[in-house]
XYZ file of C-alpha atoms in Angstrom:
640
model
C 0.000 0.000 0.000
C 2.824 2.357 0.907
C 4.568 1.576 -2.388
C 1.358 2.304 -4.293
C 0.963 5.641 -2.444
C 4.564 6.650 -3.171
C 4.154 5.670 -6.831
C 0.911 7.651 -7.110
C 2.486 10.702 -5.483
C 5.493 10.424 -7.797
C 3.220 10.308 -10.851
C 1.291 13.328 -9.579
C 4.509 15.246 -8.899
C 5.941 14.437 -12.314
C 2.655 15.496 -13.914
C 2.704 18.851 -12.138
C 6.381 19.298 -12.977
C 5.683 18.463 -16.607
C 2.874 21.024 -16.766
C 5.094 23.663 -15.195
C 7.916 22.962 -17.636
C 5.565 22.996 -20.624
C 3.954 26.241 -19.441
C 7.321 27.972 -19.270
C 7.197 28.592 -23.010
C 3.955 29.785 -24.539
C 3.115 28.659 -28.073
C 6.220 26.516 -28.534
C 4.518 25.358 -31.751
C 1.829 27.185 -33.754
C -1.397 27.172 -31.679
C -4.198 24.975 -32.989
C -7.916 25.069 -32.258
C -11.395 26.224 -33.270
C -12.985 29.674 -33.454
C -16.729 30.327 -33.633
C -16.644 33.295 -36.048
C -16.801 31.616 -39.468
C -19.771 29.483 -38.498
C -21.718 31.640 -36.009
C -20.475 35.204 -36.556
C -21.385 36.814 -33.188
C -24.590 34.950 -32.350
C -23.309 31.735 -30.742
C -25.005 30.608 -27.508
C -23.678 28.709 -24.515
C -25.508 25.547 -25.591
C -24.109 25.734 -29.144
C -20.613 26.474 -27.885
C -20.524 23.584 -25.388
C -21.913 21.208 -28.014
C -19.083 22.276 -30.289
C -16.447 21.993 -27.573
C -17.469 18.419 -26.780
C -17.097 17.399 -30.418
C -13.725 19.154 -30.641
C -12.500 17.298 -27.570
C -13.468 13.945 -29.105
C -12.501 14.433 -32.756
C -9.916 17.208 -33.024
C -8.144 17.399 -29.662
C -6.274 14.114 -30.351
C -4.737 15.966 -33.321
C -3.634 18.984 -31.291
C -6.665 21.270 -31.719
C -6.777 22.357 -28.077
C -8.278 25.869 -28.077
C -12.041 26.496 -28.284
C -12.463 30.242 -28.851
C -15.660 32.307 -28.575
C -15.325 35.120 -31.092
C -16.620 38.653 -30.782
C -19.670 40.259 -29.170
C -20.387 37.527 -26.622
C -21.571 40.428 -24.461
C -24.167 41.675 -26.997
C -27.855 40.891 -26.506
C -29.347 39.012 -29.441
C -32.486 41.109 -29.795
C -34.115 43.071 -32.640
C -31.919 46.034 -33.564
C -28.663 44.436 -32.452
C -26.038 43.829 -35.121
C -22.261 44.035 -35.544
C -21.977 47.837 -35.205
C -25.081 48.642 -33.161
C -24.905 50.751 -30.010
C -26.604 50.196 -26.664
C -27.143 46.439 -26.730
C -24.069 45.329 -24.780
C -23.995 43.938 -21.246
C -21.370 45.661 -19.079
C -20.677 45.567 -15.364
C -20.500 48.580 -13.052
C -16.820 49.033 -13.973
C -17.554 49.309 -17.698
C -16.245 45.846 -18.531
C -18.063 43.558 -21.008
C -19.675 40.510 -19.417
C -21.465 37.621 -21.181
C -25.032 38.223 -22.337
C -27.053 36.140 -19.854
C -29.688 35.492 -22.516
C -27.160 33.534 -24.578
C -24.865 32.518 -21.690
C -27.194 31.642 -18.793
C -24.398 30.275 -16.583
C -22.971 33.812 -16.395
C -25.831 35.083 -14.215
C -24.927 36.334 -10.768
C -21.641 37.856 -11.875
C -20.006 34.494 -12.685
C -18.929 35.512 -16.175
C -17.417 32.618 -18.109
C -16.282 30.754 -14.993
C -18.599 27.771 -15.422
C -18.127 27.548 -19.177
C -14.334 27.614 -18.814
C -14.478 24.914 -16.126
C -16.528 22.627 -18.397
C -14.132 23.233 -21.281
C -11.158 22.403 -19.070
C -12.854 19.176 -17.979
C -12.992 18.218 -21.658
C -9.220 18.653 -21.877
C -9.536 21.842 -23.935
C -8.418 25.421 -23.356
C -10.925 28.266 -23.312
C -10.527 31.393 -25.439
C -12.425 34.631 -26.014
C -12.298 37.582 -28.408
C -12.035 41.177 -27.191
C -12.154 44.466 -29.052
C -9.673 47.256 -28.455
C -9.869 49.578 -25.489
C -13.198 50.470 -23.916
C -16.763 50.323 -25.239
C -18.626 53.430 -26.361
C -21.441 52.252 -24.122
C -19.169 52.402 -21.052
C -17.929 55.874 -22.026
C -21.469 57.137 -22.536
C -22.423 55.734 -19.112
C -19.211 57.215 -17.657
C -18.603 54.151 -15.507
C -15.909 54.257 -12.790
C -12.665 52.298 -13.248
C -11.760 49.429 -10.976
C -8.503 49.569 -9.052
C -7.753 45.847 -8.714
C -5.155 46.433 -6.019
C -7.818 47.890 -3.720
C -11.099 46.561 -5.069
C -12.502 50.093 -5.247
C -12.789 52.894 -7.792
C -9.458 54.082 -9.170
C -8.252 57.327 -7.588
C -5.225 59.410 -8.473
C -4.272 63.059 -7.962
C -7.087 63.474 -5.479
C -9.949 62.443 -7.756
C -11.876 59.419 -8.962
C -11.306 58.517 -12.625
C -14.030 57.383 -15.019
C -14.481 55.994 -18.534
C -14.773 59.450 -20.105
C -11.365 60.321 -18.709
C -9.613 57.482 -20.542
C -11.672 56.899 -23.729
C -10.179 58.537 -26.828
C -13.292 59.230 -28.873
C -11.446 60.199 -32.061
C -9.660 56.832 -32.005
C -12.732 54.673 -32.399
C -12.179 51.307 -34.041
C -12.446 52.236 -37.718
C -14.620 49.272 -38.715
C -16.775 49.354 -35.576
C -17.325 53.061 -34.995
C -20.184 52.599 -32.525
C -18.527 49.829 -30.584
C -15.101 50.554 -29.114
C -12.373 53.148 -28.838
C -8.785 53.252 -27.618
C -7.963 54.069 -24.016
C -5.264 56.539 -23.076
C -2.505 54.211 -21.869
C -0.305 57.127 -20.804
C -2.686 57.581 -17.869
C -2.609 55.442 -14.766
C -6.380 55.117 -15.082
C -6.070 53.778 -18.628
C -3.603 51.118 -17.497
C -5.844 50.281 -14.543
C -8.826 49.659 -16.807
C -6.909 47.236 -19.044
C -5.488 45.523 -15.969
C -8.996 45.052 -14.567
C -10.117 43.456 -17.844
C -7.397 40.876 -18.159
C -7.237 39.987 -14.495
C -10.960 39.269 -14.668
C -10.430 36.973 -17.664
C -7.746 35.052 -15.810
C -10.109 34.672 -12.847
C -12.757 33.263 -15.201
C -10.257 30.692 -16.480
C -9.582 32.175 -19.912
C -6.510 30.629 -21.594
C -6.498 32.571 -24.867
C -7.380 36.158 -25.788
C -7.846 37.386 -29.352
C -7.416 41.167 -29.173
C -9.008 42.848 -32.221
C -8.595 46.241 -33.923
C -5.155 46.786 -32.368
C -2.836 45.693 -35.186
C -2.005 46.433 -38.818
C -3.482 49.735 -39.924
C -5.466 49.777 -36.660
C -2.302 49.382 -34.576
C -2.406 50.491 -30.959
C 1.095 49.997 -29.585
C 0.158 51.406 -26.182
C -2.635 48.910 -25.574
C -0.660 45.885 -26.813
C 2.315 46.804 -24.623
C 0.216 47.320 -21.484
C -1.792 44.120 -22.010
C 1.379 42.136 -22.608
C 2.862 43.353 -19.332
C -0.352 42.507 -17.473
C -0.362 38.980 -18.912
C 3.245 38.440 -17.848
C 2.245 39.067 -14.225
C -0.706 36.668 -14.146
C -0.470 33.328 -12.364
C -2.819 31.850 -14.977
C -1.114 31.572 -18.424
C -2.965 33.340 -21.241
C -1.920 33.194 -24.901
C -2.137 36.598 -26.569
C -3.316 36.932 -30.186
C -3.635 40.132 -32.275
C -6.211 40.758 -35.005
C -7.152 41.683 -37.724
C -3.850 42.808 -39.297
C -4.590 44.423 -42.643
C -1.545 45.877 -44.443
C 0.982 44.305 -42.066
C 4.639 44.190 -43.093
C 7.557 42.509 -41.310
C 8.954 45.962 -40.497
C 5.722 46.938 -38.766
C 5.316 43.618 -36.952
C 8.841 43.398 -35.544
C 8.097 46.057 -32.948
C 5.328 43.966 -31.363
C 6.027 40.281 -31.996
C 7.940 39.947 -28.726
C 4.801 41.049 -26.859
C 2.389 38.480 -28.317
C 2.079 34.816 -29.309
C 0.300 35.109 -32.661
C -0.657 38.025 -34.874
C -2.773 38.332 -37.985
C -0.908 39.420 -41.103
C -3.961 39.695 -43.389
C -7.529 40.878 -43.262
C -10.338 38.406 -42.696
C -10.002 35.258 -44.780
C -13.232 33.900 -46.215
C -14.051 31.037 -48.569
C -13.122 32.602 -51.910
C -10.214 31.759 -54.177
C -9.196 35.422 -54.123
C -8.764 35.237 -50.363
C -6.546 32.172 -50.647
C -4.335 33.801 -53.298
C -4.072 36.958 -51.197
C -1.906 35.108 -48.655
C 0.991 33.989 -50.840
C 3.079 37.167 -50.933
C 2.655 38.056 -47.285
C 3.675 34.563 -46.143
C 6.734 34.744 -48.366
C 7.801 38.057 -46.849
C 7.382 36.979 -43.224
C 9.279 33.749 -43.830
C 12.109 35.653 -45.533
C 12.257 37.994 -42.527
C 12.771 34.989 -40.181
C 9.650 35.812 -38.207
C 8.142 32.323 -38.139
C 8.495 31.134 -34.548
C 10.360 34.248 -33.388
C 10.537 35.293 -29.735
C 7.125 36.118 -28.315
C 5.283 36.660 -25.043
C 6.810 34.193 -22.561
C 7.632 31.955 -25.507
C 7.261 32.227 -29.271
C 5.171 34.199 -31.754
C 3.644 33.106 -35.065
C 2.364 35.047 -38.102
C -1.322 34.127 -38.352
C -3.065 33.656 -41.714
C -6.530 33.648 -40.091
C -9.079 30.910 -39.570
C -9.729 28.071 -42.003
C -13.205 28.646 -43.562
C -13.887 24.987 -44.311
C -17.010 22.897 -43.839
C -20.330 24.447 -42.754
C -20.260 28.263 -42.492
C -22.250 31.488 -42.172
C -21.599 34.846 -43.875
C -19.493 37.767 -42.578
C -21.496 40.221 -40.492
C -24.487 37.910 -40.387
C -26.987 37.661 -37.538
C -27.661 34.046 -38.501
C -25.751 30.925 -37.586
C -24.196 28.384 -39.986
C -26.313 27.728 -43.056
C -24.104 26.892 -46.061
C -21.169 24.836 -47.264
C -17.766 26.407 -47.972
C -17.464 27.806 -51.499
C -13.900 26.493 -51.902
C -13.673 23.303 -53.935
C -11.534 20.401 -52.713
C -8.423 21.464 -54.649
C -8.666 24.992 -53.226
C -9.183 23.658 -49.713
C -6.072 21.515 -50.038
C -4.119 24.521 -51.307
C -5.189 26.610 -48.336
C -4.482 23.905 -45.760
C -1.082 23.173 -47.314
C 0.014 26.825 -47.430
C -1.078 27.381 -43.813
C 0.925 24.306 -42.761
C 4.070 25.106 -44.768
C 4.018 28.704 -43.467
C 3.571 27.348 -39.910
C 0.517 29.502 -39.336
C -1.680 28.778 -36.323
C -4.426 26.386 -37.444
C -7.771 27.661 -36.205
C -10.703 25.862 -37.819
C -13.776 28.041 -38.388
C -16.486 25.650 -39.579
C -19.397 24.220 -37.608
C -17.963 21.105 -35.939
C -21.493 19.751 -35.382
C -21.586 19.089 -39.139
C -17.975 17.975 -39.478
C -17.791 15.750 -42.570
C -15.143 13.167 -43.418
C -13.498 15.286 -46.133
C -13.016 18.291 -43.842
C -11.838 16.067 -40.997
C -9.245 14.403 -43.218
C -7.922 17.814 -44.261
C -7.677 19.120 -40.715
C -6.047 15.968 -39.374
C -3.724 15.052 -42.245
C -0.676 13.740 -40.346
C 1.898 15.032 -42.841
C 0.478 18.558 -42.770
C 0.306 18.608 -38.973
C 3.871 17.320 -38.720
C 5.025 20.090 -41.064
C 3.022 22.727 -39.218
C 4.444 21.861 -35.802
C 7.930 20.514 -36.340
C 9.400 21.443 -39.737
C 12.147 24.036 -40.137
C 13.705 26.202 -42.868
C 10.193 26.952 -44.148
C 10.278 29.379 -47.049
C 9.057 30.065 -50.545
C 11.033 28.278 -53.270
C 11.019 30.476 -56.396
C 13.057 28.212 -58.681
C 10.242 26.383 -60.442
C 9.137 26.306 -64.062
C 5.707 25.522 -65.441
C 3.856 24.516 -68.558
C 0.149 25.294 -68.740
C -2.445 24.306 -71.291
C -3.140 28.025 -71.705
C 0.256 29.735 -71.419
C 3.339 29.814 -69.287
C 3.226 31.817 -66.080
C 6.044 33.283 -64.067
C 6.104 34.274 -60.442
C 6.611 37.852 -61.620
C 3.026 37.800 -62.904
C 1.763 37.997 -59.348
C 0.838 41.326 -57.819
C 0.799 42.032 -54.086
C -2.880 41.468 -53.356
C -2.481 40.974 -49.610
C -1.933 44.531 -48.477
C -5.405 45.989 -48.978
C -4.083 48.288 -51.683
C -5.920 50.663 -53.952
C -4.963 51.257 -57.583
C -4.859 55.028 -58.101
C -4.549 55.660 -61.823
C -2.229 58.418 -63.022
C -3.600 60.893 -65.533
C -0.661 60.485 -67.936
C 0.257 56.809 -67.711
C -1.267 53.356 -67.622
C 0.728 52.679 -64.484
C -0.985 52.607 -61.096
C -0.016 54.164 -57.807
C -0.453 51.790 -54.898
C -0.806 53.267 -51.439
C 0.371 51.378 -48.372
C 1.125 51.960 -44.688
C 4.275 51.071 -42.801
C 6.231 51.951 -39.694
C 7.435 55.545 -39.769
C 10.923 54.190 -39.037
C 10.874 52.377 -42.377
C 13.035 54.074 -45.032
C 10.343 53.267 -47.593
C 8.097 55.827 -45.876
C 10.407 58.747 -46.700
C 9.541 60.648 -49.846
C 6.714 63.130 -49.226
C 7.039 66.878 -49.738
C 4.907 69.990 -50.165
C 4.540 71.367 -53.669
C 2.542 74.244 -55.177
C 1.362 72.834 -58.505
C -1.199 75.575 -59.182
C -2.205 78.949 -57.786
C -5.157 77.773 -55.724
C -4.052 74.698 -53.843
C -1.035 73.438 -51.986
C -0.243 69.782 -52.523
C 1.577 66.997 -50.743
C 3.310 64.803 -53.297
C 5.202 61.532 -53.321
C 8.641 61.505 -54.941
C 8.646 60.739 -58.635
C 9.396 57.215 -59.784
C 12.958 57.289 -61.109
C 12.154 54.511 -63.600
C 9.420 56.607 -65.212
C 10.901 60.001 -65.962
C 7.749 61.318 -67.627
C 5.308 59.937 -65.075
C 3.308 62.556 -63.181
C 3.949 62.521 -59.429
C 1.259 61.212 -57.125
C -0.184 64.248 -55.321
C -2.976 64.995 -52.881
C -4.671 68.318 -52.244
C -3.921 69.737 -48.807
C -6.307 71.611 -46.554
C -6.678 72.334 -42.845
C -8.309 69.363 -41.128
C -11.974 69.331 -40.228
C -10.938 68.090 -36.815
C -8.762 71.118 -36.200
C -11.610 73.430 -37.208
C -13.854 72.124 -34.422
C -13.558 74.514 -31.494
C -15.082 72.377 -28.779
C -13.145 69.170 -29.092
C -11.175 67.947 -26.128
C -8.060 67.022 -28.066
C -7.852 70.004 -30.415
C -4.312 70.907 -29.434
C -2.804 67.597 -30.442
C -4.176 68.013 -33.979
C -2.646 71.417 -34.658
C -0.614 71.307 -37.857
C -2.413 68.232 -39.149
C -4.325 68.245 -42.388
C -6.891 66.483 -44.533
C -5.665 65.202 -47.900
C -8.188 65.243 -50.720
C -8.370 63.210 -53.910
C -7.211 65.324 -56.826
C -10.539 64.970 -58.619
C -12.912 65.206 -55.618
C -13.157 67.991 -53.040
C -15.384 65.956 -50.717
C -13.294 62.769 -50.540
C -10.423 62.540 -48.031
C -7.612 60.049 -47.713
C -8.210 57.680 -44.809
C -5.886 55.141 -43.251
C -8.093 52.334 -42.029
C -10.739 50.129 -43.626
C -14.380 50.037 -42.667
C -14.490 46.295 -43.228
C -12.036 43.481 -42.695
C -12.267 41.425 -45.877
C -9.094 40.107 -47.481
C -9.781 39.660 -51.180
C -12.194 42.616 -51.363
C -9.639 45.055 -50.040
C -8.506 45.923 -53.561
C -12.065 46.908 -54.401
C -12.222 49.487 -51.602
C -10.777 52.927 -51.983
C -8.468 54.757 -49.655
C -10.770 57.753 -49.955
C -13.990 58.291 -48.053
C -16.282 61.302 -47.464
C -14.422 63.944 -45.480
C -15.523 64.036 -41.851
C -14.390 64.474 -38.251
C -12.193 61.394 -38.007
C -8.658 60.818 -36.764
C -7.925 58.316 -39.517
C -8.260 61.203 -41.993
C -5.714 63.330 -40.140
C -2.178 63.490 -41.591
C 1.009 65.300 -40.653
C 3.982 65.880 -42.947
C 7.155 65.449 -40.910
C 10.444 67.255 -41.659
C 12.105 63.948 -42.638
C 9.648 63.425 -45.497
C 7.271 60.970 -43.835
C 3.493 61.382 -43.833
C 2.066 60.159 -40.516
C -1.523 59.246 -39.770
C -3.102 60.355 -36.482
C -5.265 57.245 -36.042
C -2.615 54.536 -36.354
C 0.679 56.410 -36.101
C 1.757 54.659 -39.304
C 3.222 56.392 -42.340
C 2.044 56.317 -45.938
C 4.086 54.950 -48.843
C 3.401 54.864 -52.560
C 4.625 52.357 -55.139
C 4.169 52.371 -58.892
C 3.658 49.282 -60.969
C 2.147 48.185 -64.235
C -1.076 46.264 -63.805
C -0.572 42.499 -64.140
C -2.537 39.364 -63.457
C -3.016 38.959 -59.735
C -4.468 35.493 -59.331
C -2.508 33.259 -61.699
C 0.936 31.748 -61.748
C 2.742 29.023 -59.861
C 4.351 29.071 -56.425
C 6.331 26.587 -54.369
C 7.446 26.179 -50.748
C 10.094 23.994 -49.114
C 10.953 22.894 -45.575
C 12.963 20.240 -43.757
C 11.584 17.647 -41.369
C 12.689 16.294 -37.990
C 14.134 13.137 -39.519
C 15.976 14.901 -42.330
C 13.157 14.557 -44.884
C 12.583 17.336 -47.405
C 9.106 18.781 -47.983
C 8.348 20.566 -51.232
C 4.937 21.729 -52.350
C 3.795 23.077 -55.720
C 0.858 25.496 -55.903
C -1.006 26.054 -59.175
C -2.832 29.386 -59.100
C -3.663 29.117 -62.799
C -7.102 28.568 -64.265
C -5.876 25.459 -66.073
C -4.006 22.313 -65.082
C -0.292 23.058 -65.048
C 2.839 20.917 -64.983
C 5.317 22.320 -62.458
C 8.992 21.329 -62.321
C 11.803 21.858 -59.791
C 15.433 20.916 -60.292
C 17.149 18.846 -57.635
C 20.237 21.061 -57.896
C 18.135 24.135 -57.013
C 16.723 22.334 -53.984
C 20.272 21.641 -52.830
C 21.185 25.327 -53.163
C 18.086 26.422 -51.254
C 18.698 23.919 -48.437
C 22.481 23.796 -47.973
C 23.626 20.942 -45.771
C 20.460 18.925 -46.323
C 20.416 15.343 -47.542
C 19.023 16.420 -50.888
C 22.636 16.733 -52.065
C 23.002 12.972 -51.716
C 22.878 10.680 -54.714
C 19.537 9.049 -54.026
C 16.223 10.657 -53.073
C 12.898 8.829 -53.011
C 9.716 10.895 -53.351
C 6.071 10.356 -52.550
C 3.182 12.750 -53.254
C 0.855 13.126 -50.286
C -2.533 13.963 -51.835
C -2.478 11.314 -54.569
C -0.488 8.781 -52.588
C 1.799 8.248 -55.584
C 5.240 6.737 -55.087
C 7.448 8.617 -57.545
C 10.453 6.417 -56.889
C 14.003 7.728 -57.213
C 14.313 11.422 -58.160
C 17.233 11.901 -60.526
C 17.661 15.451 -61.829
C 14.221 17.007 -61.308
C 10.768 16.522 -59.900
C 7.827 17.291 -62.154
C 4.093 16.934 -61.573
C 0.814 17.936 -63.181
C -1.155 20.031 -60.679
C -4.883 20.617 -61.033
C -6.425 24.090 -61.361
C -6.049 25.987 -58.051
C -4.549 22.822 -56.602
C -1.384 21.707 -54.884
C 1.064 18.802 -54.854
C 2.966 17.981 -51.674
C 6.087 15.838 -51.884
C 8.065 14.136 -49.166
C 11.674 13.445 -50.209
C 13.759 10.981 -48.242
C 17.375 11.090 -49.302
C 20.143 8.672 -48.374
């Protein structure tokens, strides 16, 4: 009996020790799980969520899908008049913090929040996650709720007064795509820090293991909030993974300043089930891999560029008030392409479909052992540009691809067929330098981008300058900080101003949106020309850049990625973005150059193709394969 007791205690001790060791590094591999957004939008209920979690624990948890995340607006009442950007339908506590809608989350009654839901999820072996918008809700600011001082359990006081939501909410920094919902808090104030601390400490007390923080990254970046939240999470006894979203127009230069503060971060807008959305991820993944940002240092562990959820299986529509009602629009080849790119790029794998209707085809995609092995344990992951192709239509080159991932707008020049493409980047980026003031006519002063040296006769890209509408308002609280800042108008419209943040978060549709919107009182339309030639935006703090290019096809061509495995195997995948079946070829000698020191330099390499199951035998000089329209081929090379 004593021996049995000692053995049991030893097992318990080793288990605790193992959990402590494993918890020392957050996100040691790309996180994997399920998110409710693609299938339920914001309307999911406690019953639907727990049904889903139980299925995840049985069918997907054995394959590493451990997070079950409730996406946004879990605090919004599902009643007539409530929708994504409605105002006045949220449930908040006396401290201005969102709490679950008791109509949809009945276990939250009595101030229990998500405590019972999280406990049930943990009993299933899963980890519980929630989504949170930036800063503080407009509803809390309008109600002017007090701020909780968690160190004392009372209202926050400083400098002899009690601080409230109106003191910390920055009304001109509302979330650009949810104007009625949330705004930034002033993190330079002790009260602003106290509010964020009260939020995240409450989540930890509920048992939250994962937070998806939205409207704080990309063109909506809020460095102050991310930094404060990261510091709060470091001090918690309960480990919480920190994810940033949405991430439109993110570049490696922009992301490097924040990756050490988080565990995963979106590098695209919302990904939905269209081929255009899939294609929109190829260039951005290439750039982040080339910048060595896959698995870089992160919050108490590692950080991973996130390509967004996988819209496979049974879905709803973006912004819908209805739950899942349709099948994914991606065909099987396109689904394989998406799943393969996400795995080769080592993106977090967050499934978005309704798991209650999980079919065999979707399950086999999500649980493919080769893809999951690549996603978690491969190394040297990068795009492999040395491929050739032969299509039934015509030959395509990688140069035919245009950057579609950065939510760019084609601004046609009056004197050339070229297009000007506007982007945002860190103001420390040299690519942001090149703006200056010019008087091109007697009536207006202009701010112009430097001329393209390759096109000597190309007209410069210019915007009309005028004093900002915000600065003209006499009664605004923050007037002083906008002195010297201007609106920039489209050259052919006096009522359309340049703005720096989208109103929606759709990936492939970003090219269809303009960067101009009706001029109004809005910080994302405020710009300041700095002496060093950068043009800074007041909403995001990012700087504008302009590139010129000739319009080319943006959804056709061929791509390839390579990686090495734990046992020395070589992974290579071909992607056919063409609208016809294409034969793609890679030379063995080029593989050896791209992966120096790998076994591919050896005399004998055997290859198998994963999706077809074909054994290609010994690869001599090259590997060649016919890839279906919008499809992929994934090879495993074992060299001796």
